[in-house]
């Protein structure tokens, strides 16, 4: 059933387009850098990191399938919390997602520039990867080009993305085939399969780049208002893109570990990322596969740029949805009816992405923050779906998540664990920042909302600041850069129990009425 918002956008995207958006957003710069980082942290057990991370994202993806099919809205990652828990939930999710998405654009463009420097030189000025003036101008020019592509409309965007994503798939496939031909089984046991134990596997998931590499579900949902037959197309595209990406990542990590020259492993896995700064390029050179090294560099420039293009489109629609929720400036909900593009939101996206290209102290630290912020926004999906099932059972759900009563709280618990594994260094300022934003928004709405509406808003969203505060305390007590008052196992167990309690709370405190401005498709 078409939604009221569909008139603003052009419904031009089919199943292939949407799957390419999903695979293209997941498969960005992650595969280029993460293989060496996770091997450094977990050794051969890094394969488990990719498997666990993929399963976690797939579980959340199944919940998103239900939400996406029931509520095919533009920028819908913000709209689900709004529909389920009100304006505070929408505001916080919009803030987290906008910051994370807009910074992802620049992270991907920076990654492309770093790889281009290996080919051309003169674009990077130091070992930290900071750009020269020429390098920054190249980044700026690429962002202008992405802005122009997106401003032309969703059809032009999809055409460019499909072409780039097909190439992005072919090159890693060739890398897998050729590196597996040089497989050394002894590499998997030379220093033990898991030299740093399971804690190394967990650290690799959160801080090593695994979750950062997998976080590409929501761009599919951001363009949900522009999809043909969304009730069928969105679930299939979500599941297909995550499953395909997980398979490719697992094979890439296996090929990387198995094809490493034994001479690089004489002192163990520690420091492998510093010895292999451009992992698949460097390993191809060492194996004498110069043509493969050239293809990797070519893909390394094109692949992150393509992902940046997807997030340019997605961020604009998230900002549009944030504005539609009534918790951000209303000017950004305007859509050009001729091209079906939220122009003002796209301009703000470009400005934010440009801001993130400024010389920050550590891009690796930024990736950790972005991963945590994105996983937090992903974590909002299970409570939102559970609350909508409880408060709006009449909502038409073309796709119903199987074993929802088990999978939804499980997905929320896994997402909470991944956020916790990011470590105290990141969460010690991310969580307080979210708590401050919550307090500011609640104080601001107290002045403008009727008393009954304000009380309902507090009742429906109070679980969120409690959740943030709980994760902050558990991180401080835990072994991941915290005080280590809780052991590795006990910290995980307590976090799981805490997450299950929060999920139940969130499920039973959803909005009891549907906002009049947002008619929902219902049965009959």
Coordinates of C-alpha atoms in Angstrom, one line a residue:
X1 CA 0.0 0.0 0.0
X2 CA 1.5 3.4 -1.0
X3 CA 2.3 5.6 1.8
X4 CA 1.3 9.3 2.1
X5 CA 4.9 10.4 1.7
X6 CA 5.5 8.6 -1.6
X7 CA 4.3 11.6 -3.6
X8 CA 7.4 13.6 -2.6
X9 CA 9.8 11.0 -4.0
X10 CA 10.0 8.9 -7.2
X11 CA 9.5 5.2 -6.7
X12 CA 12.2 4.1 -9.2
X13 CA 14.2 1.5 -7.3
X14 CA 13.8 -2.2 -7.9
X15 CA 15.2 -5.3 -6.1
X16 CA 18.5 -5.3 -8.0
X17 CA 19.0 -1.6 -7.3
X18 CA 18.2 -2.0 -3.6
X19 CA 20.5 -5.1 -3.2
X20 CA 23.3 -3.2 -4.9
X21 CA 22.8 -0.3 -2.4
X22 CA 22.9 -2.7 0.5
X23 CA 26.0 -4.6 -0.7
X24 CA 27.7 -1.4 -1.9
X25 CA 27.2 0.3 1.5
X26 CA 28.4 -2.7 3.4
X27 CA 31.3 -3.3 1.1
X28 CA 33.2 0.0 1.3
X29 CA 36.7 0.6 2.7
X30 CA 36.3 -2.1 5.4
X31 CA 37.6 -4.9 3.3
X32 CA 40.7 -3.0 2.3
X33 CA 42.0 -2.2 5.8
X34 CA 40.2 -4.4 8.3
X35 CA 41.8 -7.8 7.4
X36 CA 45.1 -6.8 8.9
X37 CA 43.7 -5.0 11.9
X38 CA 41.5 -7.9 13.0
X39 CA 44.3 -10.4 12.4
X40 CA 46.5 -8.2 14.6
X41 CA 43.9 -8.4 17.4
X42 CA 42.6 -12.0 17.1
X43 CA 45.0 -13.9 14.8
X44 CA 43.3 -16.7 12.8
X45 CA 40.3 -16.5 15.1
X46 CA 39.5 -13.2 13.3
X47 CA 37.5 -15.4 11.0
X48 CA 35.1 -15.9 14.0
X49 CA 35.0 -12.1 14.4
X50 CA 33.6 -11.7 10.9
X51 CA 31.1 -14.6 11.4
X52 CA 29.8 -13.3 14.8
X53 CA 29.6 -9.7 13.4
X54 CA 27.7 -10.9 10.3
X55 CA 25.3 -13.0 12.3
X56 CA 24.7 -10.0 14.7
X57 CA 23.9 -7.7 11.8
X58 CA 21.8 -10.3 10.1
X59 CA 19.6 -10.7 13.2
X60 CA 19.1 -6.9 13.4
X61 CA 18.4 -7.1 9.6
X62 CA 15.6 -9.5 10.2
X63 CA 14.0 -7.1 12.6
X64 CA 14.5 -4.3 10.1
X65 CA 12.8 -6.4 7.4
X66 CA 9.6 -6.3 9.4
X67 CA 9.8 -2.6 10.0
X68 CA 10.9 -1.7 6.5
X69 CA 8.0 -3.7 4.9
X70 CA 5.4 -2.3 7.3
X71 CA 6.6 1.4 7.2
X72 CA 8.4 2.1 3.9
X73 CA 9.3 5.7 4.8
X74 CA 12.2 7.9 3.5
X75 CA 14.9 8.0 6.2
X76 CA 13.0 5.4 8.1
X77 CA 15.7 4.5 10.6
X78 CA 14.6 7.7 12.3
X79 CA 10.9 7.2 11.8
X80 CA 10.7 3.8 13.5
X81 CA 11.7 5.1 17.0
X82 CA 9.4 8.0 16.4
X83 CA 6.4 5.8 15.7
X84 CA 7.2 3.5 18.6
X85 CA 8.5 5.7 21.4
X86 CA 7.9 9.3 20.4
X87 CA 9.8 12.5 19.7
X88 CA 12.7 12.0 22.2
X89 CA 13.6 8.6 20.5
X90 CA 13.3 10.2 17.1
X91 CA 15.6 13.1 18.1
X92 CA 18.3 10.9 19.6
X93 CA 18.3 8.4 16.7
X94 CA 18.3 11.3 14.2
X95 CA 21.3 12.9 15.9
X96 CA 23.3 9.6 16.2
X97 CA 22.6 8.6 12.7
X98 CA 23.2 11.9 11.1
X99 CA 26.6 12.3 12.8
X100 CA 27.6 8.7 12.0
X101 CA 26.4 8.7 8.3
X102 CA 27.9 12.1 7.4
X103 CA 31.2 11.2 8.9
X104 CA 31.1 7.9 7.0
X105 CA 31.1 9.8 3.8
X106 CA 34.4 11.5 4.6
X107 CA 35.9 8.4 6.1
X108 CA 35.3 6.6 2.8
X109 CA 36.7 9.4 0.7
X110 CA 39.8 9.7 3.0
X111 CA 40.3 5.9 2.5
X112 CA 40.1 6.3 -1.3
X113 CA 42.6 9.2 -1.2
X114 CA 45.0 7.2 0.9
X115 CA 45.0 4.3 -1.6
X116 CA 45.3 6.7 -4.5
X117 CA 48.4 8.1 -2.8
X118 CA 50.0 4.7 -3.1
X119 CA 49.6 5.0 -6.8
X120 CA 50.2 8.7 -7.6
X121 CA 52.0 10.1 -4.5
X122 CA 51.7 13.7 -3.2
X123 CA 48.3 13.2 -1.6
X124 CA 49.3 12.2 1.9
X125 CA 51.8 14.1 4.0
X126 CA 52.6 11.8 6.9
X127 CA 52.4 8.3 8.4
X128 CA 49.1 9.2 10.1
X129 CA 47.5 9.6 6.7
X130 CA 46.8 13.3 6.8
X131 CA 46.2 14.9 3.4
X132 CA 48.4 17.4 1.7
X133 CA 46.7 20.5 0.2
X134 CA 46.5 18.6 -3.1
X135 CA 45.0 15.6 -1.3
X136 CA 42.4 17.7 0.4
X137 CA 41.4 19.3 -2.9
X138 CA 41.0 15.9 -4.4
X139 CA 38.7 14.9 -1.6
X140 CA 36.7 18.1 -2.1
X141 CA 36.4 17.5 -5.8
X142 CA 35.1 14.0 -5.2
X143 CA 32.5 15.2 -2.7
X144 CA 31.3 17.8 -5.2
X145 CA 30.9 15.1 -7.8
X146 CA 28.9 12.9 -5.4
X147 CA 26.7 15.9 -4.5
X148 CA 26.1 16.5 -8.2
X149 CA 25.2 12.8 -8.8
X150 CA 22.7 12.8 -5.9
X151 CA 21.2 16.1 -6.9
X152 CA 20.2 14.7 -10.3
X153 CA 17.8 12.3 -8.7
X154 CA 17.5 8.7 -7.5
X155 CA 17.7 7.1 -11.0
X156 CA 21.1 8.7 -11.7
X157 CA 22.3 7.7 -8.3
X158 CA 21.2 4.1 -8.7
X159 CA 22.8 3.8 -12.2
X160 CA 26.2 5.0 -10.9
X161 CA 25.9 2.8 -7.8
X162 CA 25.0 -0.3 -9.8
X163 CA 28.0 0.0 -12.1
X164 CA 30.4 0.7 -9.2
X165 CA 29.1 -2.1 -7.0
X166 CA 29.4 -4.7 -9.7
X167 CA 33.1 -3.8 -10.0
X168 CA 33.4 -3.8 -6.2
X169 CA 32.2 -7.4 -6.2
X170 CA 34.4 -8.7 -9.0
X171 CA 37.7 -7.5 -7.6
X172 CA 37.4 -9.1 -4.1
X173 CA 36.2 -12.3 -5.8
X174 CA 39.4 -12.4 -7.9
X175 CA 41.5 -11.6 -4.8
X176 CA 39.8 -14.6 -2.9
X177 CA 40.5 -17.0 -5.8
X178 CA 44.1 -16.1 -6.3
X179 CA 45.1 -15.9 -2.6
X180 CA 43.4 -19.2 -1.8
X181 CA 45.7 -20.7 -4.5
X182 CA 48.6 -19.7 -2.2
X183 CA 47.0 -21.0 1.0
X184 CA 49.3 -22.2 3.8
X185 CA 47.4 -24.2 6.4
X186 CA 50.3 -23.9 8.9
X187 CA 49.4 -20.1 9.2
X188 CA 46.2 -21.0 11.1
X189 CA 48.0 -22.8 13.9
X190 CA 51.6 -21.5 13.9
X191 CA 50.9 -19.3 17.0
X192 CA 47.6 -20.8 18.0
X193 CA 44.3 -20.3 16.4
X194 CA 43.2 -17.6 19.0
X195 CA 46.5 -16.1 20.4
X196 CA 44.6 -13.5 22.5
X197 CA 41.6 -15.7 23.4
X198 CA 38.0 -14.8 22.9
X199 CA 38.5 -11.3 24.2
X200 CA 40.7 -10.7 21.1
X201 CA 37.8 -11.8 18.9
X202 CA 35.4 -9.4 20.7
X203 CA 37.9 -6.5 20.4
X204 CA 38.3 -7.2 16.7
X205 CA 34.5 -7.1 16.2
X206 CA 34.1 -3.7 17.8
X207 CA 37.4 -1.8 17.5
X208 CA 39.1 -3.7 14.7
X209 CA 36.8 -2.6 11.9
X210 CA 34.5 -5.7 11.6
X211 CA 31.3 -3.9 12.7
X212 CA 32.4 -0.8 10.9
X213 CA 32.7 -2.9 7.7
X214 CA 29.2 -4.5 8.2
X215 CA 27.3 -1.3 9.0
X216 CA 25.4 -0.9 5.7
X217 CA 21.8 -2.0 6.5
X218 CA 20.2 1.4 7.0
X219 CA 21.0 3.0 3.5
X220 CA 18.4 0.4 2.2
X221 CA 15.9 1.7 4.6
X222 CA 16.8 5.4 4.0
X223 CA 15.5 5.1 0.4
X224 CA 12.5 3.0 1.4
X225 CA 10.1 5.7 0.2
X226 CA 11.6 5.4 -3.4
X227 CA 11.2 1.6 -3.8
X228 CA 8.8 -0.2 -6.0
X229 CA 6.8 -2.9 -4.1
X230 CA 8.7 -2.1 -0.9
X231 CA 6.8 -4.8 1.2
X232 CA 8.5 -7.5 -0.9
X233 CA 11.6 -5.8 -2.1
X234 CA 13.0 -4.5 1.2
X235 CA 13.2 -7.8 3.1
X236 CA 14.7 -9.7 0.2
X237 CA 17.3 -6.9 -0.4
X238 CA 18.3 -6.7 3.3
X239 CA 18.8 -10.4 3.7
X240 CA 20.6 -10.9 0.4
X241 CA 23.0 -8.0 0.9
X242 CA 24.0 -9.0 4.4
X243 CA 24.4 -12.7 3.5
X244 CA 26.5 -12.0 0.4
X245 CA 28.7 -9.5 2.3
X246 CA 29.3 -11.9 5.2
X247 CA 30.3 -14.7 2.7
X248 CA 32.8 -12.4 0.9
X249 CA 34.3 -11.1 4.2
X250 CA 34.8 -14.6 5.6
X251 CA 36.5 -15.8 2.4
X252 CA 38.7 -12.6 2.2
X253 CA 39.9 -13.0 5.9
X254 CA 40.6 -16.7 5.3
X255 CA 42.5 -16.0 2.1
X256 CA 44.5 -13.2 3.8
X257 CA 45.6 -15.3 6.8
X258 CA 46.4 -18.4 4.7
X259 CA 48.3 -16.5 2.0
X260 CA 50.6 -14.4 4.3
X261 CA 54.3 -15.3 3.8
X262 CA 55.5 -17.3 6.8
X263 CA 58.4 -14.8 7.3
X264 CA 55.9 -12.2 8.4
X265 CA 54.7 -14.4 11.2
X266 CA 57.9 -15.4 12.9
X267 CA 57.2 -13.1 15.9
X268 CA 53.4 -13.8 16.0
X269 CA 50.4 -11.8 14.8
X270 CA 51.1 -8.6 16.9
X271 CA 52.0 -5.7 14.6
X272 CA 50.8 -7.4 11.4
X273 CA 48.7 -4.3 10.6
X274 CA 51.8 -2.0 10.7
X275 CA 53.8 -4.4 8.4
X276 CA 50.8 -4.6 6.0
X277 CA 49.6 -1.0 5.8
X278 CA 47.7 -1.8 2.5
X279 CA 46.9 -5.4 3.2
X280 CA 45.7 -7.0 0.0
X281 CA 47.9 -4.7 -2.2
X282 CA 51.0 -5.6 -0.1
X283 CA 50.3 -9.3 -0.1
X284 CA 49.7 -9.4 -3.8
X285 CA 53.1 -7.6 -4.4
X286 CA 54.8 -10.1 -2.1
X287 CA 53.3 -13.0 -4.0
X288 CA 54.4 -11.6 -7.3
X289 CA 50.8 -10.8 -8.4
X290 CA 51.5 -7.3 -9.7
X291 CA 48.4 -7.2 -11.9
X292 CA 46.3 -8.1 -8.8
X293 CA 47.9 -5.3 -6.9
X294 CA 47.0 -2.8 -9.6
X295 CA 43.3 -4.0 -9.5
X296 CA 43.2 -3.8 -5.7
X297 CA 44.4 -0.2 -5.8
X298 CA 41.9 0.6 -8.5
X299 CA 39.1 -0.9 -6.5
X300 CA 40.4 0.7 -3.4
X301 CA 39.9 4.1 -4.9
X302 CA 36.5 3.3 -6.5
X303 CA 35.0 1.1 -3.8
X304 CA 35.1 3.6 -0.9
X305 CA 34.0 6.4 -3.2
X306 CA 31.0 4.3 -4.2
X307 CA 30.1 3.8 -0.6
X308 CA 30.5 7.5 0.1
X309 CA 28.0 8.1 -2.7
X310 CA 25.5 5.8 -1.0
X311 CA 25.9 7.6 2.3
X312 CA 25.6 11.0 0.6
X313 CA 22.1 9.8 -0.5
X314 CA 21.3 8.2 2.8
X315 CA 22.3 11.0 5.1
X316 CA 20.1 13.5 3.2
X317 CA 17.1 11.3 3.6
X318 CA 17.9 10.7 7.3
X319 CA 18.0 14.5 7.8
X320 CA 14.8 14.8 5.9
X321 CA 13.1 12.2 8.2
X322 CA 14.6 13.9 11.3
X323 CA 13.0 17.1 10.1
X324 CA 9.7 15.3 9.4
X325 CA 9.6 13.9 12.9
X326 CA 9.3 17.5 14.2
X327 CA 12.6 17.4 16.2
X328 CA 14.9 19.1 13.7
X329 CA 14.6 22.3 11.6
X330 CA 11.5 22.1 9.3
X331 CA 13.3 23.6 6.3
X332 CA 15.1 20.3 5.7
X333 CA 11.9 18.3 4.9
X334 CA 11.4 20.2 1.7
X335 CA 11.7 17.9 -1.4
X336 CA 12.1 19.1 -5.0
X337 CA 9.1 17.5 -6.7
X338 CA 10.6 17.5 -10.2
X339 CA 13.7 15.5 -9.2
X340 CA 12.4 13.8 -6.0
X341 CA 15.5 15.1 -4.0
X342 CA 15.5 16.7 -0.5
X343 CA 17.7 19.5 -1.7
X344 CA 18.2 21.4 1.6
X345 CA 19.0 18.2 3.4
X346 CA 21.5 17.2 0.7
X347 CA 23.2 20.6 1.0
X348 CA 23.6 20.1 4.8
X349 CA 24.9 16.6 4.2
X350 CA 27.6 18.0 1.9
X351 CA 28.6 20.6 4.5
X352 CA 28.8 18.0 7.3
X353 CA 30.8 15.6 5.2
X354 CA 33.2 18.4 4.3
X355 CA 33.5 19.3 8.0
X356 CA 34.6 15.7 8.8
X357 CA 37.5 16.0 6.4
X358 CA 39.2 18.5 8.7
X359 CA 42.4 17.2 10.3
X360 CA 41.1 15.3 13.4
X361 CA 43.7 13.7 15.7
X362 CA 42.9 10.0 14.8
X363 CA 40.7 8.6 12.1
X364 CA 41.0 5.1 13.8
X365 CA 39.5 6.6 17.0
X366 CA 36.8 8.3 14.8
X367 CA 35.9 4.9 13.3
X368 CA 35.4 3.5 16.8
X369 CA 33.0 6.3 17.7
X370 CA 31.2 6.0 14.4
X371 CA 30.8 2.2 14.8
X372 CA 29.4 2.7 18.4
X373 CA 27.0 5.5 17.3
X374 CA 25.8 3.4 14.3
X375 CA 25.4 0.3 16.4
X376 CA 23.4 2.3 18.9
X377 CA 21.1 3.5 16.2
X378 CA 20.8 -0.1 14.9
X379 CA 20.0 -1.2 18.5
X380 CA 16.9 1.0 18.4
X381 CA 15.3 -1.3 15.8
X382 CA 14.4 -4.3 18.1
X383 CA 12.8 -2.2 20.9
X384 CA 10.9 -0.2 18.2
X385 CA 9.6 -3.3 16.5
X386 CA 8.7 -4.9 19.9
X387 CA 6.9 -1.7 21.0
X388 CA 4.9 -1.5 17.7
X389 CA 3.8 -5.1 18.0
X390 CA 2.6 -4.4 21.5
X391 CA 0.9 -1.0 20.9
X392 CA -0.1 -1.3 17.2
X393 CA -1.0 -5.0 16.6
X394 CA -3.3 -3.9 13.7
X395 CA -0.4 -2.5 11.7
X396 CA -0.1 -4.4 8.4
X397 CA 3.2 -6.4 8.5
X398 CA 3.8 -8.1 5.1
X399 CA 7.0 -9.6 6.6
X400 CA 6.9 -10.9 10.1
X401 CA 10.2 -11.7 11.7
X402 CA 10.2 -15.4 12.6
X403 CA 10.6 -16.3 16.3
X404 CA 10.3 -12.6 17.0
X405 CA 10.0 -13.1 20.8
X406 CA 13.5 -14.7 20.8
X407 CA 15.2 -12.9 17.9
X408 CA 14.3 -9.3 18.8
X409 CA 15.7 -9.3 22.4
X410 CA 18.7 -11.5 21.2
X411 CA 19.5 -8.9 18.5
X412 CA 19.3 -6.1 21.0
X413 CA 21.5 -7.9 23.5
X414 CA 24.1 -8.6 20.8
X415 CA 24.1 -5.0 19.6
X416 CA 24.6 -3.9 23.3
X417 CA 27.5 -6.2 23.7
X418 CA 29.2 -4.8 20.5
X419 CA 28.8 -1.3 21.8
X420 CA 30.3 -2.4 25.1
X421 CA 33.2 -4.0 23.4
X422 CA 34.2 -0.7 21.8
X423 CA 35.7 0.2 25.2
X424 CA 35.6 2.8 27.9
X425 CA 37.8 5.3 25.9
X426 CA 35.0 5.7 23.3
X427 CA 31.9 5.2 25.5
X428 CA 33.2 7.6 28.3
X429 CA 32.3 10.6 26.2
X430 CA 29.8 9.2 23.7
X431 CA 27.3 8.1 26.4
X432 CA 27.5 11.3 28.5
X433 CA 27.1 13.3 25.2
X434 CA 23.9 11.3 24.5
X435 CA 22.6 11.8 28.1
X436 CA 23.2 15.5 27.8
X437 CA 21.3 15.6 24.5
X438 CA 18.5 13.7 26.1
X439 CA 18.3 16.2 29.0
X440 CA 18.4 19.2 26.7
X441 CA 15.7 17.9 24.4
X442 CA 13.4 16.9 27.3
X443 CA 13.9 20.4 28.8
X444 CA 13.1 22.1 25.5
X445 CA 10.0 20.0 24.9
X446 CA 8.7 20.8 28.3
X447 CA 8.3 24.4 27.2
X448 CA 6.4 23.7 24.0
X449 CA 4.4 20.5 24.5
X450 CA 1.1 20.2 26.5
X451 CA 1.7 18.7 29.9
X452 CA 0.0 15.4 29.0
X453 CA 2.0 15.0 25.8
X454 CA 5.2 15.8 27.6
X455 CA 4.5 13.2 30.3
X456 CA 3.7 10.6 27.6
X457 CA 7.0 11.5 25.8
X458 CA 8.9 10.9 29.1
X459 CA 7.1 7.7 29.8
X460 CA 7.7 6.3 26.4
X461 CA 11.4 7.2 26.1
X462 CA 12.8 7.1 29.6
X463 CA 14.3 3.7 28.9
X464 CA 16.8 5.3 26.5
X465 CA 18.8 7.4 29.0
X466 CA 18.6 4.5 31.5
X467 CA 20.1 2.3 28.8
X468 CA 22.9 4.8 28.0
X469 CA 23.7 5.2 31.6
X470 CA 23.7 1.4 32.2
X471 CA 26.1 0.8 29.3
X472 CA 28.4 3.6 30.6
X473 CA 28.5 2.0 34.1
X474 CA 29.1 -1.5 32.7
X475 CA 31.9 -0.2 30.5
X476 CA 33.6 1.6 33.4
X477 CA 33.4 -1.6 35.5
X478 CA 34.4 -3.9 32.7
X479 CA 37.7 -5.2 31.2
X480 CA 37.5 -3.2 28.0
X481 CA 39.7 -0.2 29.0
X482 CA 37.7 0.1 32.2
X483 CA 38.4 -0.7 35.8
X484 CA 38.2 -4.4 35.3
X485 CA 36.1 -4.9 38.4
X486 CA 34.0 -7.3 36.3
X487 CA 35.7 -10.2 34.5
X488 CA 35.4 -10.6 30.8
X489 CA 32.7 -13.3 31.1
X490 CA 30.7 -11.7 33.9
X491 CA 30.7 -8.3 32.2
X492 CA 29.1 -10.0 29.1
X493 CA 26.6 -11.9 31.2
X494 CA 25.5 -8.8 33.1
X495 CA 25.2 -6.8 29.9
X496 CA 23.0 -9.4 28.3
X497 CA 20.7 -9.5 31.3
X498 CA 20.6 -5.7 31.4
X499 CA 19.8 -5.5 27.7
X500 CA 17.0 -8.1 28.0
X501 CA 15.4 -6.0 30.8
X502 CA 15.7 -2.8 28.8
X503 CA 14.2 -4.5 25.8
X504 CA 11.2 -5.7 27.8
X505 CA 10.7 -2.2 29.3
X506 CA 10.9 -0.6 25.9
X507 CA 8.4 -3.1 24.4
X508 CA 5.7 -2.3 26.9
X509 CA 6.1 1.5 27.0
X510 CA 5.4 2.3 23.4
X511 CA 3.1 5.1 22.2
X512 CA -0.5 4.2 22.7
X513 CA -1.8 6.4 19.9
X514 CA -0.6 6.9 16.4
X515 CA 0.5 10.6 15.6
X516 CA -2.1 12.2 13.3
X517 CA 0.5 13.5 11.0
X518 CA 1.8 10.0 10.2
X519 CA -1.0 7.8 8.9
X520 CA 0.0 4.2 8.9
X521 CA -1.1 1.4 6.6
X522 CA -3.5 -0.9 8.5
X523 CA -5.5 -4.0 7.6
X524 CA -8.6 -3.7 5.6

